[in-house]
Amino acid sequence: MEELLWHSIDVEGVLKELGTDPNRGLDEEEVRKRLEQYGYNRLKHEKRISPLTIFYNQFKNLLLLILILAVIFSALVGEIVDAAVILLIVVFCAVLGFIQEYRAERAIEALKEMLSPTIIVLRGGREVEIPLEELVPGDILPLEGGDKIPADARLIEIHSLRCDQASLTGESAPVSKNVRALPENTPVSDRKNMVFTGTTVSYGRGRVVVTSTGMKTEFGKIAEEVAAIDPGKTPLEKRTDEISKWLGGICLGISGLVAGISLVRELIGGSVDFEFIIKMTMFAVALAVAAVPEALAAIVTGTLALGMHAMARKNALVRKMSAVETLGCTTVICTDKTGTLTKGEMTVRRVFLSKRMVEVTGVGYTPEGEFRGSDEVNVIESKSFQLLLQGGLLCNDADINRKDDGKWSIKGDPTEGALVVAAAKAGLNIQKQRLTYPRIEEIPFSSERKLMTTVQKIDDSRCIAFMKGAPEVVLEKCSCIIEGDEIAELTPEKRAHVLETNGEMAQDALRVLAVAYRELESDSPLVEEQIERDMVFLGLIGMIDPPREEAIEAVRTCKKVRIKPIMITGDHKLTAVAIARELAIYKDGDLVLSGEELEKMTDDHFEDIVEKVTVYARV
C-alpha cells in the first residue's frame, strides 16, 4: 500500500485504496489490524546508550590500551609508583571523555521530543484524541492553522490551506495546497496535494487521509538513509591508531633488541641462568613502559574536551569527542539555507508606491527598522504609504507577540507576519487598528484566486475593502492608482510600469504582494462580485527570508581559511542564487544545480562540474 504514488491518484481513488470513509474514518477493530500490519507511527531511534556503555567506549582507543598494558607490566616488575601514575592518566582520560559524551547524549535525548504526543483523529464517526504513535494509514485528520503534521497524508478537502515545509524541503515561503491529482514524476517539493511529517499548517484548514506512517514517511526515508551511513573513524582516531601501532612496534622492537643482545652476550660468556632471564625480562618491560608517552593521551583528551565544551557554549552538540578534531580537516561545508544561513523569518525589504521605491531596514520579526527612499520618507505624513501598510495589516490573519525571553515570534502565515511587522515598524498599533476597523466580511485566499479581500467597518455609514495578492491578479481588479496622495486613472502605461517593477523585484528573489483598496457604503452588498472591482491600486510589498548577519561573517571566515561553503535548499534557483550572492557563497561563473538536473546527470558529468557548483536548489 505504501508504495503507491498517492499524489498521482484522485481523492476517490485514494480513499478506495486505503479502505476508509471520509465521514467516519476507521473503526477500532480496523485500527488494531493496521497497527499490527504497519506498526506504530514513530521513527526508529538509535538504542539509548547507557552510561556504562559510554564509559566502556572510552577504552576502545589503542593508545589507552597500550597505557593499560603499561600499568600491568609496571606493577609486575615492581614499579608501583609508575603504575599508579599511568593508571591515573588512564582514569583521567576515560572520566573526562565520559563526562563530555554523557552530557551530549542527554542533551540530544532532550532534543528528540519534536512531535506532539497526541492528535485529533476521526474514528467511528467521532473526533477523538489519540496518542500520535497510534496513527495508521487510512486515518482521517482535520487540520487547522498552527498544527504540526504527524504523518504523510493526502489532502481530501481544503480551505485556503498553506503549509510551511521548510523543515523538509527548505522552502522559505509557505506552500499553497490543493487536492488535484499530479503527474507520477512530480518531486516531493511540488506535491501540493500532500502534507508531510514534521511540517506545519501556516494558514487555512482542511482534512487529510493518512497514507504513510513511521519509517515509511519522507522523513522516515531520510532517517533510514542517514542511519545506513557508516561514519567510520575520524582522522584523529586513524592517526592515533597509527601512532599507537608505531609506538607499540618501536617499544617492543627496542625492548626485544636490548634483551636479545644481552642474552646473546651472556650466552657467549656461558653465564646465562634463570635469574638473569627474569632480570632481563623485567628490564625489557621497564624499557617498553618508559618509552610509552603517557602524557600524550591526557593532552589529546584534554584538548578535545576543551573543544567540545567550546562548541557546546555555541549551542553545537558533539556526540563523540574525537569528532571535534574532524572540523580541523574540513575543506567543504554543505549547509541548508532556511533557518541556518537565513533567519527563517520573512522580512519586508522593499515597498513600491507612487513611482517611488522604499527600502525597509531591520531583519526578522522584531518590529524595529526604518523606511528609506531616494528622498526621505515620512510614514507619518504620507497618507498613501500609511494606507498601504494599513491594508497589509488589516487584510491579514497573522499576529506578532513577544516571548518571555524577549524574542519576537509570529502566529500564522510567515508572509502575513512580515506585513504585520512592517506596519508595526511604521508606528501602526496592531491591536488598536484591528479594534478601530473591525472586519465584517472576508473573501479568503485560495490558490485559484491568488488574492484575499477583507472588509473593515469605518463608521456606521462607511466601510473599506482591502485586497492583497499576486500583483497581476490584483491589477486586474483595479481601475485607479494612488499617485502621491491623490487617486488617478490606472492607464495601460501605468499598469505596465507596475508589472515591470514587479518583475524587477522578483528578479531579486523577493516575494511580491500587491495591495489595493476601495471605499464602500455600509449598505453596499458584501458579495465578491461587488467588492472586488474598481479597486484603487496602492503599491507593491517585497519580502524575503534574509540572511543572518552572523552567517555572512561565518562565510567570510570560512573563505579566509580556504573552506568552501555550499548552499543546499529546497527553494527555487532564483531565490537560492539571490541569497547565496548576498552571502558571498555564489559569484558570477559559479554553477547552480537543481534536484531535477542532478537526478538526470551521469556520475562522470557530475564529477567534472562538482567543483564549480556552489548552490543546489529544489533538492
Coordinates of C-alpha atoms in Angstrom, one line a residue:
M1 CA 0.0 0.0 0.0
E2 CA 2.8 2.4 0.9
E3 CA 4.5 2.0 -2.5
L4 CA 1.6 3.7 -4.3
L5 CA 2.2 7.2 -5.7
W6 CA -0.6 8.8 -3.7
H7 CA -0.1 12.2 -5.3
S8 CA -1.0 10.9 -8.7
I9 CA -4.3 9.3 -7.6
D10 CA -7.6 11.3 -7.3
V11 CA -9.3 11.7 -3.9
E12 CA -11.9 8.9 -4.6
G13 CA -9.1 6.5 -5.7
V14 CA -7.0 7.3 -2.6
L15 CA -9.9 6.7 -0.2
K16 CA -10.8 3.4 -2.0
E17 CA -7.2 2.1 -1.9
L18 CA -7.0 2.9 1.8
G19 CA -10.4 1.5 2.5
T20 CA -11.6 4.4 4.6
D21 CA -14.8 6.5 4.8
P22 CA -14.0 10.3 4.8
N23 CA -17.0 10.9 7.0
R24 CA -16.5 8.1 9.6
G25 CA -12.8 7.2 9.4
L26 CA -11.7 3.8 10.7
D27 CA -13.3 1.7 13.4
E28 CA -11.3 0.4 16.3
E29 CA -11.0 -3.2 15.0
E30 CA -9.6 -2.0 11.7
V31 CA -7.1 0.3 13.5
R32 CA -5.9 -2.7 15.6
K33 CA -5.3 -4.7 12.4
R34 CA -3.5 -1.9 10.7
L35 CA -1.3 -1.3 13.8
E36 CA -0.2 -5.0 13.5
Q37 CA 0.3 -4.6 9.8
Y38 CA 2.1 -1.2 9.6
G39 CA 3.5 -0.8 13.1
Y40 CA 3.4 2.3 15.3
N41 CA 3.8 5.8 13.9
R42 CA 7.4 6.5 15.1
L43 CA 10.8 6.7 13.7
K44 CA 13.4 4.1 14.6
H45 CA 15.6 5.7 17.2
E46 CA 19.0 4.5 18.0
K47 CA 19.0 2.3 21.1
R48 CA 19.6 4.6 24.1
I49 CA 23.2 4.4 25.1
S50 CA 23.6 3.6 28.8
P51 CA 26.2 5.4 30.9
L52 CA 28.1 2.2 31.3
T53 CA 28.4 1.7 27.6
I54 CA 29.6 5.3 27.2
F55 CA 32.3 4.7 29.8
Y56 CA 33.3 1.4 28.2
N57 CA 33.6 3.0 24.8
Q58 CA 36.3 5.3 26.2
F59 CA 38.6 2.3 26.3
K60 CA 38.2 1.5 22.6
N61 CA 41.3 3.5 22.0
L62 CA 44.6 1.8 21.1
L63 CA 46.7 4.4 22.9
L64 CA 44.7 3.9 26.1
L65 CA 45.0 0.1 25.7
I66 CA 48.8 0.4 25.5
L67 CA 48.8 2.5 28.6
I68 CA 46.7 -0.1 30.4
L69 CA 49.3 -2.7 29.4
A70 CA 52.0 -0.4 30.7
V71 CA 50.1 -0.3 34.0
I72 CA 50.0 -4.1 34.2
F73 CA 53.7 -4.6 33.3
S74 CA 54.8 -1.8 35.6
A75 CA 53.0 -3.5 38.5
L76 CA 54.5 -6.8 37.6
V77 CA 58.1 -5.5 37.7
G78 CA 57.5 -3.8 40.9
E79 CA 57.3 -0.2 39.6
I80 CA 54.2 0.6 41.7
V81 CA 54.7 4.4 41.5
D82 CA 54.9 4.3 37.7
A83 CA 51.9 2.0 37.5
A84 CA 49.9 4.4 39.8
V85 CA 50.8 7.5 37.7
I86 CA 49.9 5.8 34.4
L87 CA 46.7 4.5 35.9
L88 CA 45.7 8.0 37.0
I89 CA 46.3 9.2 33.4
V90 CA 44.1 6.4 32.0
V91 CA 41.3 7.1 34.5
F92 CA 41.6 10.9 33.8
C93 CA 41.2 10.4 30.1
A94 CA 38.3 7.9 30.5
V95 CA 36.4 10.0 33.0
L96 CA 36.8 13.3 31.1
G97 CA 35.7 11.6 27.8
F98 CA 32.7 10.0 29.6
I99 CA 31.6 13.3 31.2
Q100 CA 31.6 15.2 27.9
E101 CA 29.9 12.5 25.8
Y102 CA 27.3 11.7 28.6
R103 CA 26.3 15.4 28.6
A104 CA 26.0 15.4 24.8
E105 CA 23.8 12.3 24.9
R106 CA 21.5 13.7 27.5
A107 CA 21.2 17.0 25.5
I108 CA 20.4 15.0 22.3
E109 CA 17.7 13.0 24.1
A110 CA 16.1 16.3 25.2
L111 CA 16.0 17.4 21.6
K112 CA 14.2 14.3 20.3
E113 CA 10.8 15.4 21.6
M114 CA 9.7 17.2 18.4
L115 CA 6.2 15.9 17.7
S116 CA 3.0 16.5 19.7
P117 CA 2.3 13.4 21.8
T118 CA -1.5 13.3 20.9
I119 CA -3.5 14.1 17.8
I120 CA -7.2 14.6 16.9
V121 CA -8.5 11.9 14.5
L122 CA -11.8 10.8 13.1
R123 CA -12.6 7.3 14.4
G124 CA -16.0 5.7 14.0
G125 CA -17.6 9.0 13.0
R126 CA -16.3 10.8 16.1
E127 CA -13.3 13.1 16.6
V128 CA -11.2 11.6 19.3
E129 CA -7.8 12.4 20.8
I130 CA -5.3 9.5 20.5
P131 CA -1.5 9.0 21.1
L132 CA 0.3 10.2 18.0
E133 CA 2.1 6.9 17.6
E134 CA -1.2 5.0 17.2
L135 CA -2.0 6.8 13.9
V136 CA -2.4 4.4 11.0
P137 CA -2.8 4.6 7.2
G138 CA -6.4 5.4 6.4
D139 CA -7.0 7.7 9.4
I140 CA -8.8 10.9 8.6
L141 CA -7.4 14.0 10.3
P142 CA -8.7 17.6 10.5
L143 CA -6.0 20.3 10.0
E144 CA -6.0 23.9 11.2
G145 CA -3.5 26.8 11.3
G146 CA -0.6 26.0 13.6
D147 CA -1.0 22.2 13.5
K148 CA 2.1 20.1 13.1
I149 CA 1.7 17.3 10.6
P150 CA 2.1 13.9 12.3
A151 CA 2.3 11.6 9.2
D152 CA 2.4 11.8 5.4
A153 CA -1.1 12.3 4.1
R154 CA -3.2 13.1 1.0
L155 CA -5.4 16.1 1.1
I156 CA -9.1 15.4 0.5
E157 CA -10.6 18.8 1.4
I158 CA -9.0 22.3 1.8
H159 CA -10.0 25.8 2.7
S160 CA -7.2 28.2 1.7
L161 CA -4.6 25.8 3.1
R162 CA -0.9 26.7 3.2
C163 CA 1.9 24.7 4.8
D164 CA 5.4 25.6 6.0
Q165 CA 7.6 22.8 4.5
A166 CA 11.0 24.4 5.4
S167 CA 11.9 21.5 7.7
L168 CA 11.6 19.0 4.8
T169 CA 12.3 20.9 1.6
G170 CA 14.0 24.1 2.8
E171 CA 11.4 26.3 1.1
S172 CA 11.2 29.6 3.0
A173 CA 7.7 30.6 1.8
P174 CA 4.5 28.6 2.8
V175 CA 3.2 26.3 0.0
S176 CA -0.4 26.6 -1.2
K177 CA -2.1 23.3 -1.2
N178 CA -4.8 21.7 -3.4
V179 CA -6.5 18.3 -3.9
R180 CA -5.9 17.8 -7.6
A181 CA -4.0 14.7 -8.8
L182 CA -0.5 15.3 -10.1
P183 CA 1.8 13.5 -12.6
E184 CA 3.7 10.5 -11.2
N185 CA 7.1 12.0 -11.6
T186 CA 6.3 15.1 -9.5
P187 CA 9.1 15.7 -7.0
V188 CA 8.3 15.8 -3.3
S189 CA 8.7 19.6 -3.0
D190 CA 6.0 20.1 -5.7
R191 CA 3.4 17.6 -4.4
K192 CA 0.9 20.2 -3.4
N193 CA -1.9 17.7 -2.7
M194 CA 0.2 16.1 0.0
V195 CA 1.3 17.1 3.5
F196 CA 4.4 15.6 5.2
T197 CA 5.6 14.6 8.7
G198 CA 7.2 17.4 10.6
T199 CA 5.9 20.3 8.5
T200 CA 3.2 22.7 9.8
V201 CA 0.0 24.3 8.7
S202 CA 0.6 28.0 8.5
Y203 CA -2.8 29.1 7.2
G204 CA -6.3 27.8 6.5
R205 CA -7.8 24.4 7.3
G206 CA -8.5 21.1 5.6
R207 CA -8.8 17.4 6.0
V208 CA -6.4 14.6 5.0
V209 CA -6.2 10.9 4.9
V210 CA -3.0 9.3 6.3
T211 CA -1.0 7.4 3.6
S212 CA 2.3 6.6 5.3
T213 CA 3.5 6.5 8.9
G214 CA 6.7 6.0 10.8
M215 CA 9.7 5.0 8.7
K216 CA 7.6 4.9 5.5
T217 CA 7.2 8.7 5.6
E218 CA 9.5 11.1 3.7
F219 CA 11.2 12.0 7.0
G220 CA 11.5 8.3 7.8
K221 CA 13.2 7.6 4.5
I222 CA 15.7 10.3 5.2
A223 CA 16.3 9.0 8.7
E224 CA 16.9 5.5 7.3
E225 CA 19.4 6.7 4.7
V226 CA 21.3 8.7 7.4
A227 CA 21.3 5.7 9.7
A228 CA 22.7 3.5 6.9
I229 CA 25.8 5.7 6.5
D230 CA 28.9 4.2 8.2
P231 CA 30.5 7.1 10.0
G232 CA 33.9 5.3 10.0
K233 CA 36.8 6.6 12.1
T234 CA 37.7 10.3 12.4
P235 CA 41.0 11.4 11.0
L236 CA 42.3 11.8 14.6
E237 CA 41.3 8.3 15.5
K238 CA 43.0 6.9 12.4
R239 CA 46.2 8.9 13.1
T240 CA 46.1 8.0 16.9
D241 CA 45.8 4.3 15.9
E242 CA 48.7 4.6 13.5
I243 CA 50.9 6.3 16.2
S244 CA 49.9 3.7 18.8
K245 CA 50.8 0.9 16.5
W246 CA 54.0 2.6 15.5
L247 CA 54.9 3.3 19.2
G248 CA 54.0 -0.2 20.2
G249 CA 56.1 -1.7 17.5
I250 CA 59.1 0.5 18.4
C251 CA 58.8 -0.2 22.1
L252 CA 58.6 -3.9 21.6
G253 CA 61.3 -3.8 19.0
I254 CA 63.8 -1.8 21.2
S255 CA 63.0 -3.9 24.2
G256 CA 63.3 -7.2 22.3
L257 CA 66.6 -5.9 20.7
V258 CA 68.2 -4.9 24.0
A259 CA 67.0 -8.1 25.7
G260 CA 68.2 -10.2 22.7
I261 CA 71.7 -8.6 22.6
S262 CA 72.1 -9.1 26.3
L263 CA 71.0 -12.7 26.1
V264 CA 73.4 -13.4 23.2
R265 CA 76.3 -11.8 25.0
E266 CA 75.6 -13.8 28.2
L267 CA 75.2 -17.0 26.1
I268 CA 78.6 -16.4 24.5
G269 CA 80.1 -15.9 28.0
G270 CA 78.3 -19.0 29.2
S271 CA 76.9 -17.4 32.3
V272 CA 73.1 -17.5 31.5
D273 CA 70.8 -18.6 34.3
F274 CA 67.1 -18.3 35.2
E275 CA 67.7 -15.3 37.4
F276 CA 69.4 -13.4 34.6
I277 CA 66.5 -14.2 32.2
I278 CA 64.0 -12.8 34.8
K279 CA 66.1 -9.7 35.3
M280 CA 66.4 -9.1 31.5
T281 CA 62.6 -9.6 31.0
M282 CA 61.9 -7.1 33.7
F283 CA 64.4 -4.7 32.2
A284 CA 62.8 -5.1 28.8
V285 CA 59.3 -4.4 30.2
A286 CA 60.5 -1.4 32.1
L287 CA 62.2 -0.1 29.0
A288 CA 59.0 -0.5 26.9
V289 CA 56.9 1.2 29.6
A290 CA 59.4 4.1 29.8
A291 CA 59.2 4.5 26.0
V292 CA 55.4 5.0 26.1
P293 CA 54.4 8.7 26.1
E294 CA 51.9 8.6 28.9
A295 CA 51.1 12.3 28.7
L296 CA 50.0 12.1 25.1
A297 CA 46.6 10.6 25.9
A298 CA 46.0 13.2 28.6
I299 CA 46.9 16.0 26.2
V300 CA 44.8 14.7 23.4
T301 CA 41.8 14.1 25.6
G302 CA 42.1 17.4 27.4
T303 CA 42.3 19.3 24.1
L304 CA 39.3 17.6 22.6
A305 CA 37.3 18.2 25.8
L306 CA 38.1 21.9 25.6
G307 CA 36.9 21.9 22.0
M308 CA 33.8 20.0 22.8
H309 CA 33.0 22.4 25.7
A310 CA 33.6 25.5 23.5
M311 CA 31.2 24.2 20.8
A312 CA 28.6 23.4 23.5
R313 CA 28.7 27.0 24.5
K314 CA 27.9 27.9 20.9
N315 CA 24.9 25.5 21.1
A316 CA 26.6 22.9 18.9
L317 CA 26.4 19.4 20.3
V318 CA 29.2 17.0 19.5
R319 CA 28.2 13.4 20.4
K320 CA 31.6 11.8 20.1
M321 CA 34.6 13.7 21.5
S322 CA 37.1 12.6 18.8
A323 CA 34.8 14.1 16.1
V324 CA 35.8 17.6 17.3
E325 CA 39.1 17.3 15.5
T326 CA 37.3 16.5 12.3
L327 CA 36.4 20.1 12.0
G328 CA 40.1 20.9 11.6
C329 CA 40.2 18.7 8.5
T330 CA 37.1 20.3 6.9
T331 CA 37.5 21.7 3.3
V332 CA 33.9 21.9 2.3
I333 CA 30.8 22.8 4.3
C334 CA 27.4 22.0 2.8
T335 CA 24.6 23.8 4.6
D336 CA 20.8 24.3 4.4
K337 CA 19.5 27.8 3.7
T338 CA 16.3 28.3 5.6
G339 CA 16.8 28.8 9.3
T340 CA 20.5 28.2 9.0
L341 CA 22.0 30.7 6.7
T342 CA 18.8 32.7 6.9
K343 CA 16.7 33.6 9.9
G344 CA 13.7 31.6 8.7
E345 CA 11.6 34.8 9.2
M346 CA 10.1 36.5 6.2
T347 CA 11.0 40.2 6.2
V348 CA 9.7 43.1 4.1
R349 CA 12.7 44.6 2.2
R350 CA 11.1 46.9 -0.3
V351 CA 7.8 48.9 -0.7
F352 CA 6.8 50.5 -4.0
L353 CA 4.2 53.1 -4.4
S354 CA 3.7 56.3 -6.4
K355 CA 6.7 55.6 -8.7
R356 CA 8.9 55.5 -5.6
M357 CA 10.9 52.6 -4.2
V358 CA 11.4 52.5 -0.4
E359 CA 14.0 50.3 1.3
V360 CA 13.0 48.8 4.7
T361 CA 15.6 48.0 7.3
G362 CA 15.5 45.5 10.1
V363 CA 15.7 41.7 10.0
G364 CA 13.2 39.1 11.2
Y365 CA 10.1 39.6 13.3
T366 CA 11.5 42.3 15.6
P367 CA 9.3 45.4 14.8
E368 CA 12.3 47.8 14.6
G369 CA 13.5 49.4 11.4
E370 CA 13.4 52.4 9.1
F371 CA 11.9 53.3 5.7
R372 CA 14.5 54.8 3.3
G373 CA 13.9 56.1 -0.2
S374 CA 15.7 58.3 -2.7
D375 CA 14.0 61.1 -0.8
E376 CA 13.3 60.9 2.9
V377 CA 10.0 59.0 3.6
N378 CA 8.0 60.2 6.5
V379 CA 5.5 57.4 7.0
I380 CA 3.5 59.5 9.5
E381 CA 2.8 62.3 6.9
S382 CA 2.4 60.1 3.8
K383 CA -1.3 59.1 3.8
S384 CA -0.9 56.7 0.9
F385 CA 2.1 55.0 2.5
Q386 CA 0.1 54.6 5.7
L387 CA -2.9 53.2 3.8
L388 CA -0.7 50.7 2.0
L389 CA 0.8 49.4 5.3
Q390 CA -2.6 49.5 6.9
G391 CA -4.1 47.4 4.1
G392 CA -1.3 44.8 4.6
L393 CA -2.1 44.8 8.3
L394 CA -5.9 44.5 8.2
C395 CA -6.2 42.2 5.3
N396 CA -4.3 39.7 7.4
D397 CA -4.8 36.9 9.9
A398 CA -1.3 36.8 11.4
D399 CA -0.2 38.4 14.7
I400 CA 3.2 39.0 16.4
N401 CA 4.0 38.6 20.1
R402 CA 7.0 39.0 22.3
K403 CA 8.1 35.9 24.3
D404 CA 9.3 35.8 27.9
D405 CA 12.9 35.7 26.6
G406 CA 12.4 39.0 24.7
K407 CA 12.3 37.4 21.2
W408 CA 9.5 38.2 18.8
S409 CA 7.5 35.5 17.1
I410 CA 4.5 35.3 14.8
K411 CA 1.3 33.3 14.9
G412 CA 0.1 32.5 11.5
D413 CA 1.4 32.7 8.0
P414 CA 5.1 33.9 7.8
T415 CA 4.3 36.1 4.7
E416 CA 1.4 37.8 6.5
G417 CA 3.6 38.1 9.7
A418 CA 6.1 40.1 7.6
L419 CA 3.3 42.6 6.7
V420 CA 2.3 42.9 10.3
V421 CA 5.9 43.6 11.4
A422 CA 6.3 46.2 8.6
A423 CA 3.2 48.0 9.8
A424 CA 4.5 48.0 13.4
K425 CA 7.8 49.5 12.1
A426 CA 5.8 52.4 10.7
G427 CA 4.3 53.0 14.1
L428 CA 0.9 51.5 13.5
N429 CA -0.6 50.0 16.7
I430 CA -1.7 46.5 15.6
Q431 CA -4.4 45.9 18.2
K432 CA -5.8 49.4 18.0
Q433 CA -6.0 49.3 14.2
R434 CA -8.0 46.0 14.4
L435 CA -10.3 47.3 17.1
T436 CA -10.9 50.6 15.3
Y437 CA -11.6 49.0 12.0
P438 CA -13.2 45.6 12.8
R439 CA -13.5 43.0 10.0
I440 CA -17.1 42.5 8.9
E441 CA -16.6 40.4 5.8
E442 CA -13.8 38.2 4.2
I443 CA -13.2 36.6 0.9
P444 CA -10.4 34.2 1.7
F445 CA -7.3 33.4 -0.2
S446 CA -7.2 30.4 -2.5
S447 CA -4.5 29.0 -4.9
E448 CA -7.0 29.6 -7.7
R449 CA -7.9 33.2 -6.8
K450 CA -4.4 34.2 -5.7
L451 CA -5.7 37.0 -3.6
M452 CA -7.5 37.8 -0.3
T453 CA -10.0 40.5 0.4
T454 CA -11.4 41.8 3.7
V455 CA -14.0 44.5 4.5
Q456 CA -13.4 46.7 7.6
K457 CA -16.0 48.9 9.2
I458 CA -15.0 52.6 9.3
D459 CA -18.2 54.0 10.9
D460 CA -22.0 53.5 10.6
S461 CA -22.1 54.8 7.1
R462 CA -18.8 53.7 5.5
C463 CA -16.6 50.6 5.0
I464 CA -13.3 50.0 3.4
A465 CA -12.2 46.9 1.5
F466 CA -8.6 45.9 1.4
M467 CA -7.2 43.4 -1.1
K468 CA -3.8 41.7 -1.2
G469 CA -2.4 39.1 -3.6
A470 CA -0.4 38.4 -6.7
P471 CA 0.3 41.7 -8.5
E472 CA -1.0 40.7 -11.9
V473 CA -4.3 39.4 -10.4
V474 CA -4.8 42.5 -8.1
L475 CA -4.1 44.8 -11.0
E476 CA -7.0 43.2 -13.0
K477 CA -9.4 44.2 -10.2
C478 CA -8.2 47.9 -10.2
S479 CA -9.3 50.9 -12.3
C480 CA -7.4 53.6 -10.4
I481 CA -4.0 54.0 -8.8
I482 CA -2.6 56.2 -5.9
E483 CA -0.2 58.9 -7.1
G484 CA 1.2 60.9 -4.2
D485 CA -1.8 61.2 -2.0
E486 CA -4.2 61.5 -5.0
I487 CA -6.3 59.0 -6.9
A488 CA -5.6 58.8 -10.6
E489 CA -6.7 56.6 -13.5
L490 CA -4.8 53.3 -13.9
T491 CA -3.8 53.7 -17.6
P492 CA -2.2 50.8 -19.6
E493 CA 1.2 52.6 -19.3
K494 CA 0.9 52.8 -15.5
R495 CA -0.2 49.2 -15.4
A496 CA 2.8 48.2 -17.5
H497 CA 5.1 50.1 -15.2
V498 CA 3.8 48.4 -12.1
L499 CA 4.3 45.0 -13.8
E500 CA 7.8 45.9 -14.8
T501 CA 8.6 46.9 -11.3
N502 CA 7.2 43.7 -10.0
G503 CA 9.4 41.8 -12.4
E504 CA 12.5 43.7 -11.2
M505 CA 11.6 42.9 -7.5
A506 CA 11.0 39.2 -8.4
Q507 CA 14.4 39.1 -10.1
D508 CA 15.9 40.0 -6.8
A509 CA 14.2 36.9 -5.3
L510 CA 11.6 39.0 -3.4
R511 CA 8.2 37.5 -2.8
V512 CA 5.9 40.3 -4.0
L513 CA 2.4 41.1 -3.0
A514 CA 0.2 43.9 -4.3
V515 CA -2.3 45.8 -2.1
A516 CA -5.4 47.7 -3.2
Y517 CA -8.4 49.2 -1.5
R518 CA -11.9 50.5 -2.2
E519 CA -14.3 52.5 0.0
L520 CA -17.8 51.2 0.3
E521 CA -21.2 52.4 1.6
S522 CA -22.3 50.5 4.7
D523 CA -25.4 49.3 2.8
S524 CA -23.4 48.0 -0.2
P525 CA -24.0 44.3 -0.9
L526 CA -21.0 42.5 0.5
V527 CA -20.6 39.9 -2.2
E528 CA -17.4 39.0 -4.1
E529 CA -18.5 40.5 -7.5
Q530 CA -19.5 43.8 -5.9
I531 CA -16.5 44.2 -3.6
E532 CA -13.6 43.0 -5.9
R533 CA -14.0 45.6 -8.7
D534 CA -12.9 49.2 -9.4
M535 CA -10.2 48.9 -6.7
V536 CA -7.6 51.6 -6.1
F537 CA -4.1 50.2 -6.5
L538 CA -1.8 51.2 -3.6
G539 CA 1.5 49.5 -4.2
L540 CA 3.8 46.5 -4.0
I541 CA 5.4 45.0 -1.0
G542 CA 8.5 42.8 -1.5
M543 CA 9.8 40.4 1.2
I544 CA 12.4 37.7 1.6
D545 CA 13.8 35.4 4.2
P546 CA 17.0 37.4 4.7
P547 CA 20.5 36.1 5.5
R548 CA 21.6 36.1 9.1
E549 CA 24.2 38.8 9.8
E550 CA 26.3 36.2 11.7
A551 CA 26.1 33.8 8.6
I552 CA 27.6 36.5 6.4
E553 CA 30.6 36.7 8.8
A554 CA 30.8 32.9 9.1
V555 CA 31.0 32.5 5.3
R556 CA 33.7 35.2 5.2
T557 CA 35.7 33.4 7.9
C558 CA 35.3 30.1 6.0
K559 CA 36.7 31.6 2.8
K560 CA 39.7 33.1 4.7
V561 CA 40.8 29.6 5.8
R562 CA 40.0 28.1 2.4
I563 CA 36.9 26.2 3.4
K564 CA 34.3 26.2 0.5
P565 CA 30.7 26.8 1.7
I566 CA 27.9 25.3 -0.5
M567 CA 24.2 26.1 -0.1
I568 CA 21.6 23.3 -0.4
T569 CA 18.0 24.3 -0.4
G570 CA 14.5 23.4 -1.5
D571 CA 13.8 26.9 -2.7
H572 CA 13.8 27.9 -6.4
K573 CA 17.0 28.7 -8.2
L574 CA 16.3 32.5 -8.4
T575 CA 15.8 32.7 -4.6
A576 CA 18.7 30.5 -3.8
V577 CA 21.1 32.4 -6.0
A578 CA 20.0 35.8 -4.6
I579 CA 20.6 34.7 -1.0
A580 CA 23.9 32.9 -2.0
R581 CA 25.1 36.0 -3.8
E582 CA 24.3 38.2 -0.7
L583 CA 26.2 35.7 1.5
A584 CA 29.1 35.7 -1.0
I585 CA 28.7 31.9 -1.5
Y586 CA 27.8 32.4 -5.1
K587 CA 29.7 34.6 -7.6
D588 CA 29.4 35.1 -11.3
G589 CA 30.7 32.0 -13.1
D590 CA 29.6 29.5 -10.4
L591 CA 27.2 26.8 -11.3
V592 CA 23.7 26.1 -9.8
L593 CA 22.2 22.7 -10.0
S594 CA 18.5 21.8 -9.4
G595 CA 17.4 18.5 -7.9
E596 CA 15.9 17.5 -11.2
E597 CA 19.1 18.2 -13.1
L598 CA 21.1 16.3 -10.5
E599 CA 18.9 13.2 -10.9
K600 CA 19.3 13.2 -14.7
M601 CA 23.1 13.8 -14.6
T602 CA 25.6 11.0 -15.0
D603 CA 28.2 10.4 -12.3
D604 CA 31.0 11.3 -14.8
H605 CA 29.4 14.6 -15.7
F606 CA 28.8 15.4 -12.1
E607 CA 32.4 14.7 -11.2
D608 CA 33.5 17.1 -14.0
I609 CA 31.5 20.0 -12.7
V610 CA 31.1 19.4 -9.0
E611 CA 33.9 21.8 -8.0
K612 CA 32.2 24.7 -9.8
V613 CA 28.8 24.2 -8.1
T614 CA 28.1 26.4 -5.1
V615 CA 24.3 26.2 -5.0
Y616 CA 21.9 23.2 -5.1
A617 CA 18.3 24.3 -5.5
R618 CA 15.0 22.4 -5.3
V619 CA 16.6 19.4 -3.6

